[in-house]
Amino acid sequence: MTNKRIFISADHGLAVVYFLQTDVLPTLLKGGVEVVLLTDDGLVEQIQRRFGQPGLIVEGLRLKQARHYFETHDHSTQYWLHFLRWMGGSRRINTNAMDGHLRQMQHETSRRGKLLMPFIRAATAVLRRSAVARRALVNFQMRYTPQIYGDLFEKYRPALVVASTPGWRFDRYLLREAVRQGICTATAIIGWDNPSSYRLPGAPVDYITCWSEIQKEELVLGSDWQPERVNIGGIPAYDGYFRKQWQMSREEYFALHGLDPQRKLLAYASSFVTFAPNYPNIEALARLVAEDRLAYPAQLLIRLHPNHFIPGSLYEKEAQRVRQLVGELPHVHLVEPVPLGGELGYYSGEDMPEKSSMMAHADVFLTVYSTMVVETAIHDRPIVSVCIDTPGGWNTPGKFSLALSEIAEWPTHLRFRQAGAGRVALNPEQVREAVNFYLTQPDADREARRRFVEREVTFTDGSAGRRTAEYLLSLV
């Protein structure tokens, strides 16, 4: 008798980590199901070589076909449906993050888009107030279900289809096909800010598993999920942090990057490069270190953001400026994320030892409210969110900029501040003060960090992967 099968869509590097580099896959296989992993077509052989084992089948996700359908079949309608799903969640929860993206669209859209924006804003206002309108939007999009995956469904006959988003990306076409065939669907929340930054699903999805009670509330109140269909399973990708399975020794890590063991380590992880430059934050820190203006001799290790590698972008140009700065100043070093390849980009499981070690061995960790504030709190290191504004932002015609000082009320950012899990610095002098505070008082805010982690990720014993897989098995 053939085992039941589960389709898993891993259309992002972090999804590969979530499903393949945690206890999720082993628990599913031990539970007696076969897993058909759908991922970037160009990486099928690579992933099969690395993760191949009995019970795991790797197939292409056919992203090129999905993109072609999106771009050639009622493209304008599909485009605005996607935008309305993104912006149109209920106003019962904090909408500040979505409001920022709405302002960006108003500024950056085409001339025709600007003419449509009053209607889009009006539709968004209706959606935020009406659950009936939101349900109608989710159901309406089912008419855009291409014949991309029919042969895979016929070949494998899955009992459950699992995606790493509820159809926020091109996985919507896979989920819609499953719905049309009457197959149970589920999704996993991979990102910390996903439930507050993206809202309505791209297909009618049956079940969802998330990190915490906080995310569950965001899903229920903001996106109309039924509470009994929302599972709290923690975040499997962080189990390795709690187990310290990726962490290098301090000596090994310092040798890897040519760091001075006699100097304190400041680690800065670039983030939020879409709306505002990171460069002022980086330059301020680099000069504090190079000019020895801190309480102890220090060095700076800068981590670029995956978006810094988008060819021809403003972010790529910023990365070049950072590389130039690193070459000019003493005690300033650079680490660049390792790409998985294909369309899965620079969010890669190849990078987990680097990330974990960077956080574990930093005397002070600095970023801009990124998800790494949660990850660093797990490593119990002091955290500073650096939000130095650039006059005029990107100073590029047609490019929207949002001052970093304006994002403090975004849902995840607000929770970080309210938890007291770290400090916030809005100018170079505040950066110096915050860094010196933690250099001289490294145990400050430790209890606040611990409580922050417990609220945000729920399970701190390395069991999230097993719990999540057991939930998915219960749906088969």
PDB file of C-alpha atoms in Angstrom, residues 253-423:
ATOM      1  CA  TYR A 253      34.777  32.480  14.375  1.00  0.00           C
ATOM      2  CA  PHE A 254      37.268  35.266  15.060  1.00  0.00           C
ATOM      3  CA  ALA A 255      39.901  33.471  12.991  1.00  0.00           C
ATOM      4  CA  LEU A 256      37.414  33.061  10.128  1.00  0.00           C
ATOM      5  CA  HIS A 257      37.002  36.836   9.793  1.00  0.00           C
ATOM      6  CA  GLY A 258      40.432  37.991  10.928  1.00  0.00           C
ATOM      7  CA  LEU A 259      39.020  39.570  14.094  1.00  0.00           C
ATOM      8  CA  ASP A 260      41.147  40.747  16.996  1.00  0.00           C
ATOM      9  CA  PRO A 261      40.417  38.682  20.138  1.00  0.00           C
ATOM     10  CA  GLN A 262      41.579  41.613  22.283  1.00  0.00           C
ATOM     11  CA  ARG A 263      38.868  43.961  20.979  1.00  0.00           C
ATOM     12  CA  LYS A 264      35.164  43.963  21.751  1.00  0.00           C
ATOM     13  CA  LEU A 265      32.984  42.875  18.843  1.00  0.00           C
ATOM     14  CA  LEU A 266      30.138  45.028  17.541  1.00  0.00           C
ATOM     15  CA  ALA A 267      28.043  43.165  14.965  1.00  0.00           C
ATOM     16  CA  TYR A 268      25.733  45.091  12.644  1.00  0.00           C
ATOM     17  CA  ALA A 269      23.157  43.268  10.502  1.00  0.00           C
ATOM     18  CA  SER A 270      21.826  45.400   7.665  1.00  0.00           C
ATOM     19  CA  SER A 271      18.071  45.403   7.257  1.00  0.00           C
ATOM     20  CA  PHE A 272      15.149  47.365   5.904  1.00  0.00           C
ATOM     21  CA  VAL A 273      17.030  48.477   2.819  1.00  0.00           C
ATOM     22  CA  THR A 274      13.789  48.848   0.843  1.00  0.00           C
ATOM     23  CA  PHE A 275      12.681  52.092   2.485  1.00  0.00           C
ATOM     24  CA  ALA A 276      15.836  53.706   3.857  1.00  0.00           C
ATOM     25  CA  PRO A 277      19.626  53.459   3.539  1.00  0.00           C
ATOM     26  CA  ASN A 278      21.598  51.498   6.112  1.00  0.00           C
ATOM     27  CA  TYR A 279      24.761  53.397   5.273  1.00  0.00           C
ATOM     28  CA  PRO A 280      24.425  56.185   7.904  1.00  0.00           C
ATOM     29  CA  ASN A 281      24.083  53.552  10.635  1.00  0.00           C
ATOM     30  CA  ILE A 282      27.094  51.655   9.332  1.00  0.00           C
ATOM     31  CA  GLU A 283      29.281  54.737   8.913  1.00  0.00           C
ATOM     32  CA  ALA A 284      28.482  56.010  12.406  1.00  0.00           C
ATOM     33  CA  LEU A 285      29.469  52.678  13.938  1.00  0.00           C
ATOM     34  CA  ALA A 286      32.568  52.338  11.773  1.00  0.00           C
ATOM     35  CA  ARG A 287      33.864  55.732  12.831  1.00  0.00           C
ATOM     36  CA  LEU A 288      33.200  55.074  16.515  1.00  0.00           C
ATOM     37  CA  VAL A 289      35.322  51.940  16.208  1.00  0.00           C
ATOM     38  CA  ALA A 290      38.046  53.352  13.959  1.00  0.00           C
ATOM     39  CA  GLU A 291      38.477  56.451  16.140  1.00  0.00           C
ATOM     40  CA  ASP A 292      38.426  54.450  19.422  1.00  0.00           C
ATOM     41  CA  ARG A 293      35.579  56.556  20.827  1.00  0.00           C
ATOM     42  CA  LEU A 294      33.989  53.756  22.829  1.00  0.00           C
ATOM     43  CA  ALA A 295      34.480  52.597  26.401  1.00  0.00           C
ATOM     44  CA  TYR A 296      36.687  49.736  25.198  1.00  0.00           C
ATOM     45  CA  PRO A 297      38.727  49.157  22.041  1.00  0.00           C
ATOM     46  CA  ALA A 298      36.282  47.586  19.611  1.00  0.00           C
ATOM     47  CA  GLN A 299      35.863  46.255  16.093  1.00  0.00           C
ATOM     48  CA  LEU A 300      32.867  46.192  13.780  1.00  0.00           C
ATOM     49  CA  LEU A 301      31.598  43.273  11.698  1.00  0.00           C
ATOM     50  CA  ILE A 302      28.975  44.303   9.123  1.00  0.00           C
ATOM     51  CA  ARG A 303      26.531  41.820   7.597  1.00  0.00           C
ATOM     52  CA  LEU A 304      24.955  42.830   4.282  1.00  0.00           C
ATOM     53  CA  HIS A 305      21.257  42.208   3.620  1.00  0.00           C
ATOM     54  CA  PRO A 306      20.138  39.756   0.893  1.00  0.00           C
ATOM     55  CA  ASN A 307      18.591  42.689  -0.993  1.00  0.00           C
ATOM     56  CA  HIS A 308      22.057  44.204  -1.294  1.00  0.00           C
ATOM     57  CA  PHE A 309      22.688  41.674  -4.056  1.00  0.00           C
ATOM     58  CA  ILE A 310      19.847  42.706  -6.385  1.00  0.00           C
ATOM     59  CA  PRO A 311      21.676  43.545  -9.641  1.00  0.00           C
ATOM     60  CA  GLY A 312      21.511  47.199 -10.682  1.00  0.00           C
ATOM     61  CA  SER A 313      19.590  48.289  -7.579  1.00  0.00           C
ATOM     62  CA  LEU A 314      20.154  51.158  -5.168  1.00  0.00           C
ATOM     63  CA  TYR A 315      20.864  48.521  -2.562  1.00  0.00           C
ATOM     64  CA  GLU A 316      23.663  47.028  -4.639  1.00  0.00           C
ATOM     65  CA  LYS A 317      25.199  50.506  -4.884  1.00  0.00           C
ATOM     66  CA  GLU A 318      24.943  50.871  -1.128  1.00  0.00           C
ATOM     67  CA  ALA A 319      26.766  47.561  -0.705  1.00  0.00           C
ATOM     68  CA  GLN A 320      29.603  48.928  -2.835  1.00  0.00           C
ATOM     69  CA  ARG A 321      29.818  51.996  -0.579  1.00  0.00           C
ATOM     70  CA  VAL A 322      30.003  49.702   2.444  1.00  0.00           C
ATOM     71  CA  ARG A 323      32.798  47.664   0.868  1.00  0.00           C
ATOM     72  CA  GLN A 324      34.703  50.863   0.149  1.00  0.00           C
ATOM     73  CA  LEU A 325      34.269  52.029   3.753  1.00  0.00           C
ATOM     74  CA  VAL A 326      35.529  48.693   5.055  1.00  0.00           C
ATOM     75  CA  GLY A 327      38.629  49.072   2.908  1.00  0.00           C
ATOM     76  CA  GLU A 328      39.329  52.569   4.232  1.00  0.00           C
ATOM     77  CA  LEU A 329      38.863  52.238   8.009  1.00  0.00           C
ATOM     78  CA  PRO A 330      40.727  50.057  10.521  1.00  0.00           C
ATOM     79  CA  HIS A 331      38.962  47.425  12.637  1.00  0.00           C
ATOM     80  CA  VAL A 332      35.968  47.262  10.262  1.00  0.00           C
ATOM     81  CA  HIS A 333      35.102  43.933   8.646  1.00  0.00           C
ATOM     82  CA  LEU A 334      32.446  42.594   6.301  1.00  0.00           C
ATOM     83  CA  VAL A 335      30.495  39.360   6.021  1.00  0.00           C
ATOM     84  CA  GLU A 336      28.286  38.642   3.017  1.00  0.00           C
ATOM     85  CA  PRO A 337      25.381  36.135   3.085  1.00  0.00           C
ATOM     86  CA  VAL A 338      25.913  32.879   1.215  1.00  0.00           C
ATOM     87  CA  PRO A 339      23.422  32.292  -1.629  1.00  0.00           C
ATOM     88  CA  LEU A 340      21.530  29.053  -1.945  1.00  0.00           C
ATOM     89  CA  GLY A 341      21.168  29.711  -5.665  1.00  0.00           C
ATOM     90  CA  GLY A 342      18.388  29.896  -8.205  1.00  0.00           C
ATOM     91  CA  GLU A 343      15.461  32.104  -7.248  1.00  0.00           C
ATOM     92  CA  LEU A 344      15.787  31.249  -3.551  1.00  0.00           C
ATOM     93  CA  GLY A 345      18.394  33.991  -3.182  1.00  0.00           C
ATOM     94  CA  TYR A 346      20.599  34.851  -0.247  1.00  0.00           C
ATOM     95  CA  TYR A 347      18.276  33.696   2.541  1.00  0.00           C
ATOM     96  CA  SER A 348      20.132  30.444   2.884  1.00  0.00           C
ATOM     97  CA  GLY A 349      20.602  27.556   5.242  1.00  0.00           C
ATOM     98  CA  GLU A 350      24.239  27.587   4.214  1.00  0.00           C
ATOM     99  CA  ASP A 351      24.426  30.730   6.319  1.00  0.00           C
ATOM    100  CA  MET A 352      23.115  29.451   9.654  1.00  0.00           C
ATOM    101  CA  PRO A 353      26.526  28.780  11.284  1.00  0.00           C
ATOM    102  CA  GLU A 354      27.649  32.274  10.254  1.00  0.00           C
ATOM    103  CA  LYS A 355      24.523  33.947  11.630  1.00  0.00           C
ATOM    104  CA  SER A 356      24.462  31.985  14.847  1.00  0.00           C
ATOM    105  CA  SER A 357      28.143  32.571  15.580  1.00  0.00           C
ATOM    106  CA  MET A 358      27.945  36.273  14.741  1.00  0.00           C
ATOM    107  CA  MET A 359      25.146  36.755  17.255  1.00  0.00           C
ATOM    108  CA  ALA A 360      26.607  34.483  19.922  1.00  0.00           C
ATOM    109  CA  HIS A 361      30.018  36.185  19.978  1.00  0.00           C
ATOM    110  CA  ALA A 362      28.959  39.827  19.580  1.00  0.00           C
ATOM    111  CA  ASP A 363      29.481  41.973  22.652  1.00  0.00           C
ATOM    112  CA  VAL A 364      26.744  44.223  21.254  1.00  0.00           C
ATOM    113  CA  PHE A 365      24.484  43.359  18.316  1.00  0.00           C
ATOM    114  CA  LEU A 366      23.032  46.184  16.223  1.00  0.00           C
ATOM    115  CA  THR A 367      20.424  46.269  13.458  1.00  0.00           C
ATOM    116  CA  VAL A 368      17.218  48.118  12.438  1.00  0.00           C
ATOM    117  CA  TYR A 369      14.442  46.169  14.188  1.00  0.00           C
ATOM    118  CA  SER A 370      15.065  43.190  11.905  1.00  0.00           C
ATOM    119  CA  THR A 371      14.012  39.647  12.777  1.00  0.00           C
ATOM    120  CA  MET A 372      17.539  39.235  14.070  1.00  0.00           C
ATOM    121  CA  VAL A 373      16.529  41.077  17.250  1.00  0.00           C
ATOM    122  CA  VAL A 374      14.565  37.929  18.145  1.00  0.00           C
ATOM    123  CA  GLU A 375      17.385  35.641  17.060  1.00  0.00           C
ATOM    124  CA  THR A 376      19.945  37.647  19.023  1.00  0.00           C
ATOM    125  CA  ALA A 377      17.748  37.649  22.121  1.00  0.00           C
ATOM    126  CA  ILE A 378      17.765  33.837  21.874  1.00  0.00           C
ATOM    127  CA  HIS A 379      21.574  34.065  21.965  1.00  0.00           C
ATOM    128  CA  ASP A 380      21.226  36.367  25.006  1.00  0.00           C
ATOM    129  CA  ARG A 381      23.331  39.208  23.651  1.00  0.00           C
ATOM    130  CA  PRO A 382      22.687  42.960  24.113  1.00  0.00           C
ATOM    131  CA  ILE A 383      20.746  44.538  21.234  1.00  0.00           C
ATOM    132  CA  VAL A 384      20.606  48.092  19.879  1.00  0.00           C
ATOM    133  CA  SER A 385      18.249  49.132  17.090  1.00  0.00           C
ATOM    134  CA  VAL A 386      20.052  51.864  15.155  1.00  0.00           C
ATOM    135  CA  CYS A 387      17.713  54.218  13.260  1.00  0.00           C
ATOM    136  CA  ILE A 388      19.751  57.156  11.979  1.00  0.00           C
ATOM    137  CA  ASP A 389      17.758  59.067   9.381  1.00  0.00           C
ATOM    138  CA  THR A 390      19.209  60.216   6.077  1.00  0.00           C
ATOM    139  CA  PRO A 391      17.974  63.683   4.974  1.00  0.00           C
ATOM    140  CA  GLY A 392      15.982  63.042   1.828  1.00  0.00           C
ATOM    141  CA  GLY A 393      16.248  59.259   2.212  1.00  0.00           C
ATOM    142  CA  TRP A 394      17.500  57.684  -0.999  1.00  0.00           C
ATOM    143  CA  ASN A 395      17.495  61.083  -2.769  1.00  0.00           C
ATOM    144  CA  THR A 396      16.543  59.327  -5.984  1.00  0.00           C
ATOM    145  CA  PRO A 397      13.722  60.535  -8.249  1.00  0.00           C
ATOM    146  CA  GLY A 398      10.761  58.186  -8.173  1.00  0.00           C
ATOM    147  CA  LYS A 399      12.121  56.210  -5.195  1.00  0.00           C
ATOM    148  CA  PHE A 400      10.085  56.296  -1.985  1.00  0.00           C
ATOM    149  CA  SER A 401      11.930  56.780   1.281  1.00  0.00           C
ATOM    150  CA  LEU A 402      10.650  56.428   4.826  1.00  0.00           C
ATOM    151  CA  ALA A 403      12.571  57.837   7.769  1.00  0.00           C
ATOM    152  CA  LEU A 404      13.725  55.124  10.133  1.00  0.00           C
ATOM    153  CA  SER A 405      12.532  57.250  13.050  1.00  0.00           C
ATOM    154  CA  GLU A 406       8.964  56.762  11.735  1.00  0.00           C
ATOM    155  CA  ILE A 407       8.873  52.973  11.926  1.00  0.00           C
ATOM    156  CA  ALA A 408       8.901  52.566  15.708  1.00  0.00           C
ATOM    157  CA  GLU A 409       5.143  51.918  15.784  1.00  0.00           C
ATOM    158  CA  TRP A 410       5.221  49.020  13.326  1.00  0.00           C
ATOM    159  CA  PRO A 411       3.874  45.919  15.126  1.00  0.00           C
ATOM    160  CA  THR A 412       7.073  43.915  15.622  1.00  0.00           C
ATOM    161  CA  HIS A 413       9.156  47.036  16.243  1.00  0.00           C
ATOM    162  CA  LEU A 414       6.665  48.197  18.862  1.00  0.00           C
ATOM    163  CA  ARG A 415       6.799  44.844  20.626  1.00  0.00           C
ATOM    164  CA  PHE A 416      10.602  44.940  20.762  1.00  0.00           C
ATOM    165  CA  ARG A 417      10.516  48.391  22.358  1.00  0.00           C
ATOM    166  CA  GLN A 418       7.695  47.588  24.769  1.00  0.00           C
ATOM    167  CA  ALA A 419       9.486  44.431  25.882  1.00  0.00           C
ATOM    168  CA  GLY A 420      12.570  46.433  26.859  1.00  0.00           C
ATOM    169  CA  ALA A 421      14.619  43.776  25.060  1.00  0.00           C
ATOM    170  CA  GLY A 422      17.120  46.342  23.798  1.00  0.00           C
ATOM    171  CA  ARG A 423      17.833  50.028  23.223  1.00  0.00           C
TER     172      ARG A 423
END
